Coordinates of C-alpha atoms in Angstrom, one line a residue:
M256 CA 0.0 0.0 0.0
V257 CA 0.9 3.7 -0.1
H258 CA 0.1 5.3 3.3
Y259 CA 1.0 8.3 5.4
G260 CA 3.9 6.4 6.9
H261 CA 5.5 6.3 3.5
S262 CA 4.8 10.0 3.0
N263 CA 6.5 10.7 6.3
Q264 CA 9.5 8.8 5.3
L265 CA 9.7 10.7 2.0
R266 CA 9.3 14.0 3.9
Q267 CA 12.2 13.1 6.2
A268 CA 14.3 12.0 3.2
K269 CA 13.7 15.2 1.3
A270 CA 14.9 17.2 4.3
M271 CA 18.3 15.4 4.0
G272 CA 19.0 16.7 0.5
D273 CA 17.9 18.9 -2.3
Y274 CA 16.2 16.5 -4.8
L275 CA 14.3 13.4 -4.0
I276 CA 13.9 10.5 -6.3
A277 CA 11.6 7.7 -5.1
G278 CA 12.1 4.2 -6.5
V279 CA 8.9 2.2 -6.8
H280 CA 9.0 -1.6 -7.3
T281 CA 7.0 -3.6 -9.8
D282 CA 4.2 -6.0 -8.7
A283 CA 6.4 -8.9 -9.6
E284 CA 9.2 -7.8 -7.3
I285 CA 6.9 -7.1 -4.4
S286 CA 5.1 -10.5 -4.8
K287 CA 8.5 -12.3 -4.9
H288 CA 9.9 -10.7 -1.8
K289 CA 7.0 -9.6 0.4
G290 CA 3.7 -11.0 -0.9
P291 CA 0.8 -9.7 -3.0
P292 CA 0.6 -5.9 -3.4
V293 CA -2.7 -4.1 -2.5
F294 CA -2.3 -1.4 -5.2
T295 CA -1.1 -2.2 -8.7
Q296 CA 2.3 -0.8 -9.8
E297 CA 0.6 1.7 -12.1
E298 CA -1.5 2.9 -9.1
R299 CA 1.5 3.1 -6.9
Y300 CA 3.5 5.1 -9.5
K301 CA 0.8 7.7 -9.7
M302 CA 0.2 7.8 -5.9
V303 CA 3.9 8.3 -5.1
R304 CA 4.2 11.0 -7.8
A305 CA 1.3 12.8 -6.0
I306 CA 3.2 13.0 -2.6
K307 CA 4.4 16.6 -2.4
W308 CA 8.0 15.9 -1.2
V309 CA 8.8 13.7 -4.3
D310 CA 10.6 15.4 -7.2
E311 CA 10.8 12.3 -9.4
I312 CA 10.1 8.6 -9.4
V313 CA 11.8 5.6 -10.9
E314 CA 9.3 3.1 -12.2
G315 CA 10.3 -0.6 -11.7
A316 CA 13.1 0.1 -9.3
P317 CA 15.1 -3.0 -8.3
Y318 CA 14.1 -4.4 -4.8
V319 CA 17.8 -4.6 -3.8
T320 CA 19.4 -1.1 -4.0
T321 CA 22.9 -1.3 -5.3
L322 CA 25.7 1.3 -6.0
E323 CA 24.9 0.9 -9.6
T324 CA 21.3 2.0 -9.0
L325 CA 22.4 5.1 -7.2
D326 CA 25.0 6.1 -9.8
K327 CA 22.6 5.5 -12.6
H328 CA 20.2 8.1 -11.2
N329 CA 23.0 10.5 -10.0
C330 CA 22.1 10.0 -6.3
D331 CA 24.6 10.8 -3.5
F332 CA 22.9 8.4 -1.1
C333 CA 19.7 6.5 -0.4
V334 CA 17.4 6.7 2.6
H335 CA 15.3 4.1 4.3
G336 CA 13.3 3.9 7.6
D337 CA 14.8 2.4 10.7
D338 CA 12.9 -0.8 10.2
I339 CA 14.5 -3.6 8.2
T340 CA 13.7 -4.7 4.6
L341 CA 14.7 -8.2 3.6
T342 CA 14.8 -10.2 0.3
V343 CA 13.0 -13.5 0.0
D344 CA 16.2 -15.1 1.1
G345 CA 16.3 -13.0 4.3
K346 CA 19.2 -10.6 3.2
D347 CA 19.4 -6.9 3.9
T348 CA 18.4 -5.1 0.7
Y349 CA 20.7 -2.2 1.6
E350 CA 23.8 -4.2 2.5
E351 CA 26.0 -2.9 -0.4
V352 CA 25.2 0.8 0.0
K353 CA 25.6 0.6 3.8
R354 CA 29.1 -0.8 3.4
A355 CA 29.9 2.0 0.9
G356 CA 28.7 4.7 3.4
R357 CA 25.9 5.9 1.0
Y358 CA 23.0 5.0 3.3
R359 CA 21.0 7.2 5.6
E360 CA 18.2 6.4 7.9
C361 CA 15.0 8.1 9.0
R362 CA 12.6 7.3 11.7
R363 CA 9.7 5.0 10.9
T364 CA 6.2 6.4 11.7
Q365 CA 4.9 4.5 14.7
G366 CA 1.4 3.1 14.6
V367 CA 1.1 2.3 10.9
S368 CA 2.3 -0.3 8.4
T369 CA 0.9 -2.0 5.4
T370 CA 0.6 -5.1 7.6
D371 CA -1.3 -3.1 10.1
L372 CA -3.8 -1.7 7.6
V373 CA -4.3 -5.0 5.8
G374 CA -5.0 -6.5 9.3
R375 CA -7.7 -3.9 9.9
M376 CA -9.4 -4.8 6.7
L377 CA -9.2 -8.5 7.4
L378 CA -10.7 -8.0 10.8
M379 CA -13.1 -5.1 10.1
T380 CA -14.2 -5.0 13.7
K381 CA -16.5 -2.3 14.9
A382 CA -13.9 -0.5 17.0
H383 CA -10.8 -1.2 14.9
H384 CA -9.9 2.5 14.8
S385 CA -10.5 3.2 18.5
N386 CA -7.7 3.5 21.1
I387 CA -8.8 0.6 23.2
V388 CA -9.1 -2.1 20.6
S389 CA -7.4 -5.5 21.3
W390 CA -5.9 -6.9 18.1
N391 CA -5.8 -10.5 17.1
K392 CA -2.0 -11.0 16.6
D393 CA -2.5 -14.4 15.1
V394 CA -4.1 -12.7 12.1
L395 CA -1.8 -9.8 11.9
C396 CA 1.6 -11.1 12.8
G397 CA 1.5 -14.9 13.4
P398 CA 1.4 -16.6 16.8
K399 CA 5.1 -16.9 17.5
G400 CA 6.3 -13.3 17.9
H401 CA 5.8 -9.6 17.8
S402 CA 8.0 -7.5 15.6
P403 CA 8.4 -3.8 16.5
W404 CA 8.3 -3.0 12.8
T405 CA 5.1 -4.7 11.6
G406 CA 3.4 -5.2 14.9
V407 CA 0.5 -2.9 15.7
S408 CA 1.1 0.1 17.9
Q409 CA -1.2 3.0 18.5
F410 CA -0.8 6.0 16.3
L411 CA -0.5 9.1 18.4
Q412 CA -1.3 12.4 16.7
T413 CA 0.6 15.6 17.8
S414 CA 0.4 19.2 16.6
Q415 CA 4.1 18.8 15.4
K416 CA 3.2 16.0 13.0
I417 CA 0.4 18.2 11.5
I418 CA 2.8 21.2 11.2
Q419 CA 5.4 19.0 9.4
F420 CA 2.8 17.8 6.9
A421 CA 1.0 21.1 6.4
S422 CA 2.0 23.5 3.7
G423 CA 1.7 26.5 6.0
K424 CA 0.6 28.7 3.0
E425 CA -2.5 30.9 3.2
P426 CA -4.6 31.8 0.1
Q427 CA -3.3 34.8 -1.7
P428 CA -5.2 37.4 -3.7
G429 CA -6.1 36.0 -7.1
D430 CA -6.2 32.4 -5.8
T431 CA -9.4 30.4 -6.4
I432 CA -10.5 28.8 -3.2
I433 CA -11.9 25.3 -3.8
Y434 CA -13.6 23.2 -1.2
V435 CA -14.2 19.5 -1.2
A436 CA -15.4 17.2 1.6
G437 CA -15.5 13.5 2.4
A438 CA -14.0 10.6 4.3
F439 CA -10.9 10.1 2.1
D440 CA -10.4 6.8 3.9
L441 CA -7.5 4.5 3.0
F442 CA -6.2 7.4 0.8
H443 CA -5.9 5.8 -2.7
I444 CA -5.5 6.5 -6.4
G445 CA -9.2 7.3 -6.8
H446 CA -8.8 10.1 -4.3
V447 CA -5.6 11.3 -6.0
D448 CA -7.2 11.4 -9.5
F449 CA -10.2 13.3 -8.0
L450 CA -8.0 15.9 -6.2
E451 CA -5.8 16.3 -9.3
M452 CA -8.9 17.0 -11.4
V453 CA -10.2 19.5 -8.7
Y454 CA -6.8 21.2 -8.7
K455 CA -7.1 21.7 -12.5
Q456 CA -10.4 23.6 -12.2
A457 CA -8.5 26.9 -11.7
E458 CA -5.3 28.6 -12.8
R459 CA -4.3 29.3 -9.2
P460 CA -6.2 26.8 -7.1
Y461 CA -6.1 26.7 -3.3
V462 CA -7.8 23.4 -2.4
I463 CA -9.3 22.9 1.0
V464 CA -10.3 19.4 2.0
G465 CA -13.0 19.0 4.7
L466 CA -12.6 15.7 6.6
H467 CA -15.5 14.3 8.5
F468 CA -15.1 12.8 12.0
D469 CA -15.1 9.1 12.3
Q470 CA -18.6 8.9 13.8
E471 CA -20.0 11.0 10.9
V472 CA -18.3 8.7 8.3
N473 CA -19.7 5.7 10.0
R474 CA -23.2 7.3 10.0
Y475 CA -23.3 7.7 6.2
K476 CA -21.1 4.8 5.1
G477 CA -22.2 2.2 7.6
K478 CA -20.5 -1.2 8.0
N479 CA -17.3 -0.7 10.0
Y480 CA -15.9 2.4 8.3
P481 CA -13.7 4.3 8.5
I482 CA -10.7 2.0 8.4
M483 CA -8.4 5.0 9.3
N484 CA -9.2 7.4 12.1
I485 CA -9.5 11.1 11.6
H486 CA -5.9 11.8 12.6
E487 CA -4.5 9.3 10.1
R488 CA -6.8 10.5 7.3
T489 CA -5.6 14.1 8.1
L490 CA -1.9 13.3 7.4
S491 CA -2.8 11.2 4.4
V492 CA -4.6 14.1 2.7
L493 CA -2.1 16.7 3.8
A494 CA 0.7 14.7 2.1
C495 CA -1.0 15.2 -1.4
R496 CA 0.6 17.9 -3.5
Y497 CA -2.9 19.0 -4.8
V498 CA -4.1 19.9 -1.3
S499 CA -3.4 23.3 0.4
E500 CA -5.4 22.9 3.7
V501 CA -7.5 20.4 5.7
V502 CA -10.5 21.1 7.9
I503 CA -10.3 18.5 10.6
G504 CA -13.9 17.4 11.6
A505 CA -15.7 19.5 9.0
P506 CA -19.4 19.7 9.2
Y507 CA -21.3 17.3 6.9
A508 CA -23.5 20.0 5.4
V509 CA -21.5 22.7 3.5
G510 CA -23.3 25.6 4.9
K511 CA -23.2 29.4 4.8
D512 CA -20.8 29.7 7.8
L513 CA -18.2 27.5 6.3
L514 CA -18.4 29.0 2.8
D515 CA -18.1 32.6 4.2
H516 CA -15.4 31.8 6.7
F517 CA -13.0 30.3 4.1
K518 CA -14.3 32.7 1.3
V519 CA -15.0 29.6 -0.9
D520 CA -15.2 30.3 -4.6
L521 CA -16.0 26.7 -5.8
V522 CA -17.3 23.5 -4.2
C523 CA -16.6 20.2 -5.9
H524 CA -17.8 16.7 -5.4
G525 CA -17.0 13.5 -7.3
K526 CA -19.3 11.0 -8.9
T527 CA -19.8 9.0 -5.7
E528 CA -23.1 9.0 -4.0
V529 CA -24.1 12.1 -2.0
F530 CA -25.7 10.8 1.2
P531 CA -28.3 13.1 2.8
D532 CA -27.7 14.9 6.1
K533 CA -29.3 13.7 9.4
D534 CA -32.4 15.7 8.6
E535 CA -32.5 14.2 5.1
S536 CA -31.5 17.5 3.5
D537 CA -29.0 17.9 0.7
P538 CA -25.6 18.7 2.3
Y539 CA -24.7 20.8 -0.8
A540 CA -27.9 22.8 -1.0
E541 CA -26.2 26.1 -0.1
P542 CA -23.3 26.0 -2.6
K543 CA -25.9 24.9 -5.3
R544 CA -28.1 27.9 -4.3
R545 CA -25.0 30.2 -4.8
G546 CA -24.2 28.6 -8.1
I547 CA -20.7 27.5 -7.0
F548 CA -21.2 23.7 -6.9
R549 CA -19.5 21.6 -9.6
A550 CA -19.7 17.8 -10.1
I551 CA -16.3 16.4 -11.1
D552 CA -15.7 13.2 -13.1
S553 CA -12.1 12.1 -12.5
G554 CA -12.6 9.0 -14.7
N555 CA -11.6 6.8 -11.9
N556 CA -14.3 4.8 -10.1
L557 CA -12.1 3.1 -7.5
T558 CA -13.6 3.4 -4.0
T559 CA -12.5 2.4 -0.5
D560 CA -14.9 -0.5 -0.7
D561 CA -13.0 -1.8 -3.7
I562 CA -9.7 -1.7 -1.8
V563 CA -11.2 -3.7 1.1
Q564 CA -12.7 -6.2 -1.4
R565 CA -9.3 -6.8 -2.9
I566 CA -8.1 -7.8 0.6
I567 CA -11.1 -10.0 1.3
E568 CA -10.9 -11.8 -2.0
N569 CA -7.2 -12.6 -1.3
R570 CA -7.5 -13.1 2.4
L571 CA -5.4 -16.3 2.7
Q572 CA -2.6 -14.7 0.6
F573 CA -2.5 -11.6 2.8
E574 CA -2.7 -13.6 6.1
A575 CA 0.3 -15.7 4.8
R576 CA 2.1 -12.5 3.8
N577 CA 1.7 -10.9 7.2
Q578 CA 2.9 -14.1 9.0
K579 CA 5.8 -14.6 6.7
K580 CA 7.0 -11.0 7.1
E581 CA 6.7 -11.2 10.8
A582 CA 8.7 -14.5 11.0
K583 CA 11.6 -13.0 8.9
E584 CA 11.8 -10.0 11.1
M585 CA 11.7 -12.0 14.3
A586 CA 14.5 -14.2 13.0
V587 CA 16.7 -11.0 12.5
I588 CA 15.8 -9.8 16.0
E589 CA 16.7 -13.1 17.6
C590 CA 20.0 -13.2 15.6
R591 CA 20.9 -9.7 16.9
I592 CA 20.1 -10.6 20.5
L593 CA 22.3 -13.7 20.1
L594 CA 25.2 -11.6 18.7
L595 CA 24.9 -9.1 21.6
S596 CA 24.9 -12.0 24.1
L597 CA 28.0 -13.5 22.5
G598 CA 29.7 -10.1 22.6
E599 CA 29.0 -9.6 26.2
A600 CA 30.3 -13.1 27.0
V601 CA 33.6 -12.3 25.2
C602 CA 34.0 -9.1 27.1

């Protein structure tokens, strides 16, 4: 998957240099070394391009990063998180560049991983995004261990995280202020295509995304949505290069107060169903009355339901993926502990 943890890694990597190139693996490479991908390679190429700290991407990047790869793209060094990444044979994919001193590390974002998100979709419990949920580790990680990298930990939002992701730019005279609202759950290529199309509606767009609280999303979407909580969805949307600002916990109805406060020039909505408000009224009645409502067809019909369905249809493969990845990481941890113990014994 592509999630805000990846975006945070790319943000940190960009801060270490001047120009950031992100290498994205093919489906075949991911399937070989990690298990089935959730998004296709074409979807991932476009999603990574849409992350605002990325200057360029390399399609079909090799899973093992070599000095040849860095030199080919004129890179001084490469960056990865402080978790481990292993080949199908259990080897460190950055071994060569580490030996050459052309490797740097950034901090992994606690509380999220592809394994974690896949687990949420497999379980789909009513309280999967609450702070008191008890996870089934046999489903997520396998019964024999708990890796600090793929194991589940609670995501804790702070004001600093939001500041790091936010653009910090206010609308300027001449900007067209565009407002869109929704859940933007499991931020995916359907959202990216929609926001890109919204961005193209004006010469100087300033796009504000209103995110609904978890309870509101659950009211109109039902089932066990949202998969991601409001804090996670905030970072996911802020990382997109087409977004200027986010309203956290926006009202469901786009009313007079909101439009006047942000001086909104245009309100957009995609081709997905517009659910009525609690009183059965149209949440876009006011912008329609003002003549500033516009329906946008991005040409992409992918929804969060479709992403969940991909996981459900391949449940056994994804359960096996999670357990296999956990086992490999636990083996590395046990090896490190053994080496430390031997070192202490020698001393």
